[in-house]
Short mmCIF file of C-alpha atoms in Angstrom, two decimals:
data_model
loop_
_atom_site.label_atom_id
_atom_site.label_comp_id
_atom_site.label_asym_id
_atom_site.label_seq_id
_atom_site.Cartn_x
_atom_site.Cartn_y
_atom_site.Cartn_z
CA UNK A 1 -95.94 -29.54 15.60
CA UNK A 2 -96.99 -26.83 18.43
CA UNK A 3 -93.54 -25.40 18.10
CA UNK A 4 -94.61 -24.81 14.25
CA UNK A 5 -97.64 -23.35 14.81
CA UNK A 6 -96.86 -21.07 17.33
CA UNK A 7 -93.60 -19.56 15.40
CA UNK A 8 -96.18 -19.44 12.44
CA UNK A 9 -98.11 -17.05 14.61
CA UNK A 10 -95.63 -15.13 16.66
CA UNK A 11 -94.23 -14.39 13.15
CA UNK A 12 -97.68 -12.96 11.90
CA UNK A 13 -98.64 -11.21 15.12
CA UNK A 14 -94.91 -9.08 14.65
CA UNK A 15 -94.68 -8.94 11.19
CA UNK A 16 -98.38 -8.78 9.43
CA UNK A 17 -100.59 -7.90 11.71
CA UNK A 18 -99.61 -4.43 13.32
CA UNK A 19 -100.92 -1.49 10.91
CA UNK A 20 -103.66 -3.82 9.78
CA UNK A 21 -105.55 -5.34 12.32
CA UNK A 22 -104.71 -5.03 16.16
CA UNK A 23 -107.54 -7.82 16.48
CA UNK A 24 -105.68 -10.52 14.57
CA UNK A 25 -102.45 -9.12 16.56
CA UNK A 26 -104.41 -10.00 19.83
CA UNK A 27 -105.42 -13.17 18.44
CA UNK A 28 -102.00 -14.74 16.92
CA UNK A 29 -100.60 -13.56 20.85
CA UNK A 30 -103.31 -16.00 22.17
CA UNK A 31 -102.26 -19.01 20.49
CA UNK A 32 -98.65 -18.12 21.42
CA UNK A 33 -99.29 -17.95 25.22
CA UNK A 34 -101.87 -20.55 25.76
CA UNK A 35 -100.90 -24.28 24.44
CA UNK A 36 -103.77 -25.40 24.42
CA UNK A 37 -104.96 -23.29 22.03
CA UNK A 38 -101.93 -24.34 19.75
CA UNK A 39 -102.72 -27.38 20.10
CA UNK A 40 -106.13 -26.80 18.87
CA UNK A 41 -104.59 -25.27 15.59
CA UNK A 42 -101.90 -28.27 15.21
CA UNK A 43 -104.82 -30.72 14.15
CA UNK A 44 -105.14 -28.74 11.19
CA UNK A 45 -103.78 -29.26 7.87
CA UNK A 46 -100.83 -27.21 7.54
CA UNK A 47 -102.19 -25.72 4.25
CA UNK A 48 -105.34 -24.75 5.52
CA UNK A 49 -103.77 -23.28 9.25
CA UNK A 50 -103.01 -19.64 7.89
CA UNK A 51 -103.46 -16.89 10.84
CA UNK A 52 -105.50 -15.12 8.27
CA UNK A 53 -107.60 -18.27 7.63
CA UNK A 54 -108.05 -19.56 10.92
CA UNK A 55 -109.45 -16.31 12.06
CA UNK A 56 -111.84 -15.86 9.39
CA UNK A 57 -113.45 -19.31 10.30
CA UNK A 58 -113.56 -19.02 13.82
CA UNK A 59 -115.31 -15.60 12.78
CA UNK A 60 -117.88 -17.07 10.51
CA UNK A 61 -118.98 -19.72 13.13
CA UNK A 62 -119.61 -16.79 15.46
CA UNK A 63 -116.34 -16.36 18.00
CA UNK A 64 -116.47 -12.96 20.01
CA UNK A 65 -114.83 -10.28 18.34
CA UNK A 66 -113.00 -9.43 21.34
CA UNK A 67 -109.30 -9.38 22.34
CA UNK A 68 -107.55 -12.61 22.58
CA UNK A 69 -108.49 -13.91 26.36
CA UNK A 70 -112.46 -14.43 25.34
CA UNK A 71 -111.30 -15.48 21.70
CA UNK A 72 -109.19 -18.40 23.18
CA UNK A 73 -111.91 -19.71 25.25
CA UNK A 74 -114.00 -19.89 22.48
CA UNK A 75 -111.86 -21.91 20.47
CA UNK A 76 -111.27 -24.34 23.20
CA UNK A 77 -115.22 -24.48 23.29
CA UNK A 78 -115.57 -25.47 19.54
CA UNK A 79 -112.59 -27.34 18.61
CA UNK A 80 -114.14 -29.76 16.21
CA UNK A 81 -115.69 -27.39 14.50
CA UNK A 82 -112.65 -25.17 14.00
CA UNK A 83 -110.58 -27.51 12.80
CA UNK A 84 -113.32 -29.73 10.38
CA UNK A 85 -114.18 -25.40 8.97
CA UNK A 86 -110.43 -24.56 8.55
CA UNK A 87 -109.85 -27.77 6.67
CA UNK A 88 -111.92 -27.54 3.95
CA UNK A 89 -111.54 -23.67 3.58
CA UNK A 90 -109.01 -21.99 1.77
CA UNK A 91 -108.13 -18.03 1.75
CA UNK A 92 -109.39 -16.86 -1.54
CA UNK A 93 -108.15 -13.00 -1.72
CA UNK A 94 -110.95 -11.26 -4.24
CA UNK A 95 -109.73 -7.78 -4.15
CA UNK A 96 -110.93 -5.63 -6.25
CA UNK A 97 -108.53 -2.91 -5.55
CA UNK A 98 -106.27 -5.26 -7.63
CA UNK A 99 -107.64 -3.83 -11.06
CA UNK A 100 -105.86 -0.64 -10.30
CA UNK A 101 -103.00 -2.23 -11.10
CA UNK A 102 -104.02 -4.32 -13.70
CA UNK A 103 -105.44 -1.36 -15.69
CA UNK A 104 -102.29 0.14 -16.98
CA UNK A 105 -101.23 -2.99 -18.77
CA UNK A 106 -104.81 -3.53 -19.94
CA UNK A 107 -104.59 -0.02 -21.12
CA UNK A 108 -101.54 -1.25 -23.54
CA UNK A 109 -103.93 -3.78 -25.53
CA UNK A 110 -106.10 -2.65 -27.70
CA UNK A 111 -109.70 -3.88 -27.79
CA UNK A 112 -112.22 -5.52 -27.51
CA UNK A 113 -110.93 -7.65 -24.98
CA UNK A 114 -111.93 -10.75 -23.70
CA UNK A 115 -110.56 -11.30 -19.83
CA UNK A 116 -109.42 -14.82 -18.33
CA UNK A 117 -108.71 -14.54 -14.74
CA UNK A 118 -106.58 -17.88 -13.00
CA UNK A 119 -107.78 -17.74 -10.16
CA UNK A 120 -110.79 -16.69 -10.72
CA UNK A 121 -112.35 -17.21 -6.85
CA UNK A 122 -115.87 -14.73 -7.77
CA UNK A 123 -114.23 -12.92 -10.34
CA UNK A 124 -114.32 -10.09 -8.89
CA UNK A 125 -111.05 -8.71 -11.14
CA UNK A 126 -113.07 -9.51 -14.15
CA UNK A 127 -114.63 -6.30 -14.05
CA UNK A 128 -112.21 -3.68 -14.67
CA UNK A 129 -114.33 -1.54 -16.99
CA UNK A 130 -117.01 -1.16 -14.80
CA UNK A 131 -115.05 0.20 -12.10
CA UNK A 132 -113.85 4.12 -11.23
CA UNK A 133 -110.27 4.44 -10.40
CA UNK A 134 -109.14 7.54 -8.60
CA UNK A 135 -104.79 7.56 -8.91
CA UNK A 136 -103.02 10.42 -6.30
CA UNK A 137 -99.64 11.13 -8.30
CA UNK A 138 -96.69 12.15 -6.24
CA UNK A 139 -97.59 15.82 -6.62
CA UNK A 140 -101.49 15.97 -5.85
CA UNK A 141 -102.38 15.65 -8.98
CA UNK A 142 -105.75 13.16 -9.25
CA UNK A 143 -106.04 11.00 -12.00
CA UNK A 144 -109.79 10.15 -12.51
CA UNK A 145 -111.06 7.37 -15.04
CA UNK A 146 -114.86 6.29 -15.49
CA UNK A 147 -117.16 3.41 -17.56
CA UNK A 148 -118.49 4.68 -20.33
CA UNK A 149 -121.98 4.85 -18.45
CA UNK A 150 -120.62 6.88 -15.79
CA UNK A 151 -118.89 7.01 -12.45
CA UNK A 152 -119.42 3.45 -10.53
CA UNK A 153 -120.07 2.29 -7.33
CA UNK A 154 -116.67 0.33 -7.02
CA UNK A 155 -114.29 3.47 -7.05
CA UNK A 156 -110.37 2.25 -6.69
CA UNK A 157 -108.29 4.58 -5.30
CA UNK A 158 -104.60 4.28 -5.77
CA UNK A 159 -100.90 6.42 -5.12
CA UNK A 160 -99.28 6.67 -8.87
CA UNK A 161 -95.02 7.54 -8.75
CA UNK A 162 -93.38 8.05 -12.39
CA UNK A 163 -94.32 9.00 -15.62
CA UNK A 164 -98.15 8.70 -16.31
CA UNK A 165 -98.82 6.81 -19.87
CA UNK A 166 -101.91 7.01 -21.77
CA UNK A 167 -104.37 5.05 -19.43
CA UNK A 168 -107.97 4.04 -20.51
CA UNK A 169 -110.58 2.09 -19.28
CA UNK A 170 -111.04 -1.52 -21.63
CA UNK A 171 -113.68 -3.11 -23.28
CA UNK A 172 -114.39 -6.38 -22.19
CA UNK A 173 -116.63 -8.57 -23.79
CA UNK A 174 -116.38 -11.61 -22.12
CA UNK A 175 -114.94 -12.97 -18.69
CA UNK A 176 -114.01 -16.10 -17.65
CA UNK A 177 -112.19 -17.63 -14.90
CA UNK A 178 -110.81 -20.93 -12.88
CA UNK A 179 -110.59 -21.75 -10.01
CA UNK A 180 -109.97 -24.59 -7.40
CA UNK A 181 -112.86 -23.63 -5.56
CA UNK A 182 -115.42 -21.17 -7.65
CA UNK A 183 -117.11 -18.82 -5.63
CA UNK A 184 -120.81 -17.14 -6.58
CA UNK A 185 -120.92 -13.72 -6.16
CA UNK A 186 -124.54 -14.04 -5.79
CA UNK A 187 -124.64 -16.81 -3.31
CA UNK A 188 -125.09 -15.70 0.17
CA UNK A 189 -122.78 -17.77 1.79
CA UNK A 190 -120.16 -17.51 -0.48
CA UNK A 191 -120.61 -13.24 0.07
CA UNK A 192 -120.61 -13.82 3.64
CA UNK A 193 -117.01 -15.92 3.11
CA UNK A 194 -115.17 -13.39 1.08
CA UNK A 195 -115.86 -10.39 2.87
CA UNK A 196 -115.42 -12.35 6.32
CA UNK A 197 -111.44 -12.91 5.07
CA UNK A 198 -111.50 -8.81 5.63
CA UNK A 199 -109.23 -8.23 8.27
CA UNK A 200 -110.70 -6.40 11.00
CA UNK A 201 -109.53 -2.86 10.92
CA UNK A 202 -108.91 -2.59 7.27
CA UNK A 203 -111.64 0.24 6.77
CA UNK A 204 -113.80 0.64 2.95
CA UNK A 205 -112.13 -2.59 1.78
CA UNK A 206 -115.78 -5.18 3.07
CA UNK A 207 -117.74 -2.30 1.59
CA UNK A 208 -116.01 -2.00 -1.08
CA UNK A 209 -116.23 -5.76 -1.75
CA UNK A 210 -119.36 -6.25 -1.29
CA UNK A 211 -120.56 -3.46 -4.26
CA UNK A 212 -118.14 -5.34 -6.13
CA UNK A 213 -120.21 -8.73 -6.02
CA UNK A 214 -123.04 -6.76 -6.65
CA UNK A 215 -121.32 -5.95 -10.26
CA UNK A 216 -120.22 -9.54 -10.52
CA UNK A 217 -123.85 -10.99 -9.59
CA UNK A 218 -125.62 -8.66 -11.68
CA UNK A 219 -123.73 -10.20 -15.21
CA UNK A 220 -122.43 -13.34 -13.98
CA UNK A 221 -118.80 -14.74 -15.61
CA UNK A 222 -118.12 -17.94 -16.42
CA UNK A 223 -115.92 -19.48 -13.69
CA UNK A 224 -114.70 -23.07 -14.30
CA UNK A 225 -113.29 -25.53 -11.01
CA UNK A 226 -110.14 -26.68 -11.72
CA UNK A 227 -106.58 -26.71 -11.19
CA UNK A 228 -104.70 -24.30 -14.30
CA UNK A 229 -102.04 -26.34 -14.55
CA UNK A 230 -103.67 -29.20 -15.85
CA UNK A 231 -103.06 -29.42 -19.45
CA UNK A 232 -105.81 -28.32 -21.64
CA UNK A 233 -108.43 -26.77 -19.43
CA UNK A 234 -106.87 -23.22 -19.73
CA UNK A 235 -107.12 -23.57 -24.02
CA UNK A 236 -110.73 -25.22 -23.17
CA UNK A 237 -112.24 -22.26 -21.33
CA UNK A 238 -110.45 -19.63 -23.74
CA UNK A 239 -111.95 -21.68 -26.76
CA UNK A 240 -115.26 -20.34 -25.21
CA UNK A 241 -113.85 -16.50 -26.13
CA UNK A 242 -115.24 -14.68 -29.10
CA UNK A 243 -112.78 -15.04 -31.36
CA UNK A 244 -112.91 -11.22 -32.67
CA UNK A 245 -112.13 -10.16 -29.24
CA UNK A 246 -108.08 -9.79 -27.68
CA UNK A 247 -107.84 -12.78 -25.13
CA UNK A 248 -106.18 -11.62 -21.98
CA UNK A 249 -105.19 -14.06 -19.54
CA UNK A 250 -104.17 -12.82 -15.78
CA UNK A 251 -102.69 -14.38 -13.32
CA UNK A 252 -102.83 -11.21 -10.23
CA UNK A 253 -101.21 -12.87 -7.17
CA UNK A 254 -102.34 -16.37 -7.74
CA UNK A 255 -98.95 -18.22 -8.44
CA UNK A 256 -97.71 -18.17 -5.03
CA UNK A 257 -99.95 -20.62 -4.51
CA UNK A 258 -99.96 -23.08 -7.08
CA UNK A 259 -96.61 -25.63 -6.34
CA UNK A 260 -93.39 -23.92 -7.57
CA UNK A 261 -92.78 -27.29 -10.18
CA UNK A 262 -96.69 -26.19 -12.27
CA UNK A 263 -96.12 -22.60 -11.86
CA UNK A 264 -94.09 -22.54 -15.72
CA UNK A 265 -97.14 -24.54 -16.67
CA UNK A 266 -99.41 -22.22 -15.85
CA UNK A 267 -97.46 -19.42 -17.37
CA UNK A 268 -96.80 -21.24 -20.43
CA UNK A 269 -100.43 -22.54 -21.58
CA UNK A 270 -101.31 -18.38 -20.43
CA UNK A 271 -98.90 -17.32 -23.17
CA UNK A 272 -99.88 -19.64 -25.69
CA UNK A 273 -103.88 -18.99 -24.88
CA UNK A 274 -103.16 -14.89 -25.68
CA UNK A 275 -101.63 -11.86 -24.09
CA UNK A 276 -100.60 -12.79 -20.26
CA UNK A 277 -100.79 -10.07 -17.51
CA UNK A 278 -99.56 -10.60 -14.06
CA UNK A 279 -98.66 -9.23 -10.68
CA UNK A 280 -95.89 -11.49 -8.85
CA UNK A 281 -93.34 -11.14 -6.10
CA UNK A 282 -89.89 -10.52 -8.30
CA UNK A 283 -88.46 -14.19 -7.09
CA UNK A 284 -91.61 -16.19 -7.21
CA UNK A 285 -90.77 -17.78 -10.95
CA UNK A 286 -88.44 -17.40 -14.42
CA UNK A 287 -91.15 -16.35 -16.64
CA UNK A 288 -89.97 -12.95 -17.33
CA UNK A 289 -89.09 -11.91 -20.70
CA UNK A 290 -86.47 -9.08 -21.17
CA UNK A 291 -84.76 -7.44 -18.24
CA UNK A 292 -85.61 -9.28 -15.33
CA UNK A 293 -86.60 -7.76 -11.87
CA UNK A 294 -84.35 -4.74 -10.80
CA UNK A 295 -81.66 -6.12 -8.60
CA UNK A 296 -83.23 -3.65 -5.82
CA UNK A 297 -86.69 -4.00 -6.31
CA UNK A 298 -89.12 -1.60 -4.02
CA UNK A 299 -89.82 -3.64 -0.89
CA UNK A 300 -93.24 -4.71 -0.29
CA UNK A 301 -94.21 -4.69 -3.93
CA UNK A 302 -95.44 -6.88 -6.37
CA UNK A 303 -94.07 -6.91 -10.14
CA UNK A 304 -96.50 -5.87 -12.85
CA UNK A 305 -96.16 -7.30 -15.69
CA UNK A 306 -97.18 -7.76 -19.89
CA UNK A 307 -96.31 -10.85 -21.68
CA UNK A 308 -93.40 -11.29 -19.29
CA UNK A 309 -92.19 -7.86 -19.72
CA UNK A 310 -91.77 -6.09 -16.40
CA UNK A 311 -93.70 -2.75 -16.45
CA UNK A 312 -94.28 -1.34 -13.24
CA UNK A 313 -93.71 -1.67 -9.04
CA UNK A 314 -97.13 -2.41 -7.62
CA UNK A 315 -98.84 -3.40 -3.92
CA UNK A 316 -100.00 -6.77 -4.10
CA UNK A 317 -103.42 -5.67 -3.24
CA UNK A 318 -103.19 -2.50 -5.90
CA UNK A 319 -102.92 0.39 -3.54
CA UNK A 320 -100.23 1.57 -5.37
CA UNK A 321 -98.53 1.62 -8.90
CA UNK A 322 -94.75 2.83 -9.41
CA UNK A 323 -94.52 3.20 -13.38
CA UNK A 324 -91.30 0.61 -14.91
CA UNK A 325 -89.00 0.78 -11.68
CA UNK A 326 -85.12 0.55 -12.86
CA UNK A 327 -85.69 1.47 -16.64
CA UNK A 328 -87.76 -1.32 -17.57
CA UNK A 329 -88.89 -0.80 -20.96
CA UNK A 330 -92.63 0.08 -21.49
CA UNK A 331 -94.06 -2.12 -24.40
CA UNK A 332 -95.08 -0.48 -27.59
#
């Protein structure tokens, strides 16, 4: 069990951490060098002992943002409390960066739209129309997009490669969203949880979550609890839609972590509910319609897609958008 847990984070402190946050680096080193602090970590449930998780917690209860010596002691200090935090906690990524790359498949849909996010955690990708987006293409040129009322306080800012379709800001007239474990943007410990999973080191992104749950608590969505696989509560929830509006369901980087055997369930009541918009590592299901994934898809990047139809290269977080990689047709 140690042995696990301290490949787990000799793995993250190499791989994930440098670039991001030399904090977390300092920290995954700690629990590789001192066994007892492993050994802390092993009495956690594997599904809830993350690097990214773990730190966030011991952050919340108050450990030293320091390198990893003083961080160590302080987990030895407050085991219990660790572990009994970690458990029930589970990383719930809200980024709002993500709508940059969920606008240019909303931009394919005409409106008004109504938005179902699986998912949902404060539904802070609900909000795509009342969000600025700022897109660098590959030769300078800025591509600038605004709500109808005006610039925002959320402004996404994303690299754009290829050819540059017709983009546009939607309409949406309702939101709704599940999730196992609904956040509210409005509570204060629930803000204090989501921007606490900010890495340390990852400059703009807390500030730039923390306007967004502004948005979100301002005009509250309806977010559901409950597991999207289960049959039924997907049509339930999109029953509540207007029914003049075009239901959009999204799934942006949430099937990794529902069990590979109820990911086509999820996909499949998505589909039948409306359109279906997601963002998912090429290999992570079948539910692609048309060409699959090119056979040398762009490292690091997520697959955008529109009713199962591949459309774009994109950072899992939305920093970046590379229009239809390997000639995958653009829907009409």
């Amino acid at each position: 069990m140690i042995e696990a847990v301290v490949a787990r984070y000799a793995r993250f402190a190499a791989d994930e951490a440098p670039g991001r946050s030399a904090l977390y680096a300092s920290w995954a080193m700690t629990v590789c060098e001192r066994p007892a602090v492993a050994e802390v970590l092993a009495r956690i449930p594997d599904t809830h002992r993350q690097p990214p998780l773990v730190f966030a917690v011991t952050r919340l209860l108050g450990a030293p943002e320091e390198p990893g010596e003083a961080w160590g002691e302080w987990v030895l200090a407050h085991a219990d409390p660790v572990v009994a935090e970690s458990a029930r906690r589970s990383i719930q990524t809200n980024e709002p960066l993500r709508c940059a790359a969920l606008l240019p498949a909303l931009s394919l849909i005409d409106g008004p739209v109504a938005l179902l996010e699986v998912g949902a955690s404060a539904g802070l990708c609900l909000y795509p129309d009342r969000y600025s987006y700022r897109y660098t293409t590959d030769d300078g040129t800025e591509i600038r997009l605004d709500p109808a009322d005006g610039p925002s306080g959320v402004v996404l800012d994303a690299r754009w490669s290829g050819p540059v379709p017709a983009l546009r800001i939607p309409e949406v007239v309702w939101r709704g969203g599940i999730d196992l474990e609904p956040l509210d943007a409005g509570r204060t410990d629930d803000r204090a949880w989501l921007t606490g999973l900010v890495w340390p080191g990852e400059t703009g992104r807390g500030e730039r979550i923390e306007r967004a749950l502004d948005i979100a608590a301002a005009d509250p969505p309806i977010l559901v609890r409950g597991d999207a696989s289960t049959p039924g509560i997907l049509a339930d929830l999109a029953a509540r839609a207007p029914q003049d509006a075009t239901l959009v369901v999204t799934t942006p980087g949430v099937l990794a972590h529902v069990p590979r055997a109820r990911r086509a369930a999820v996909i499949d009541q998505a589909r039948q509910a409306g359109r279906w918009i997601t963002l998912d590592a090429p290999a992570l299901h079948d539910g692609w319609a048309g060409p699959g994934p090119a056979e040398r898809w762009p490292a690091g990047r997520f697959a955008l897609a529109l009713d199962g139809r591949i459309i774009a290269a994109v950072d899992p977080l939305g920093a970046s958008v590379e229009w239809h990689p390997g000639g995958a047709p653009i829907p009409g």
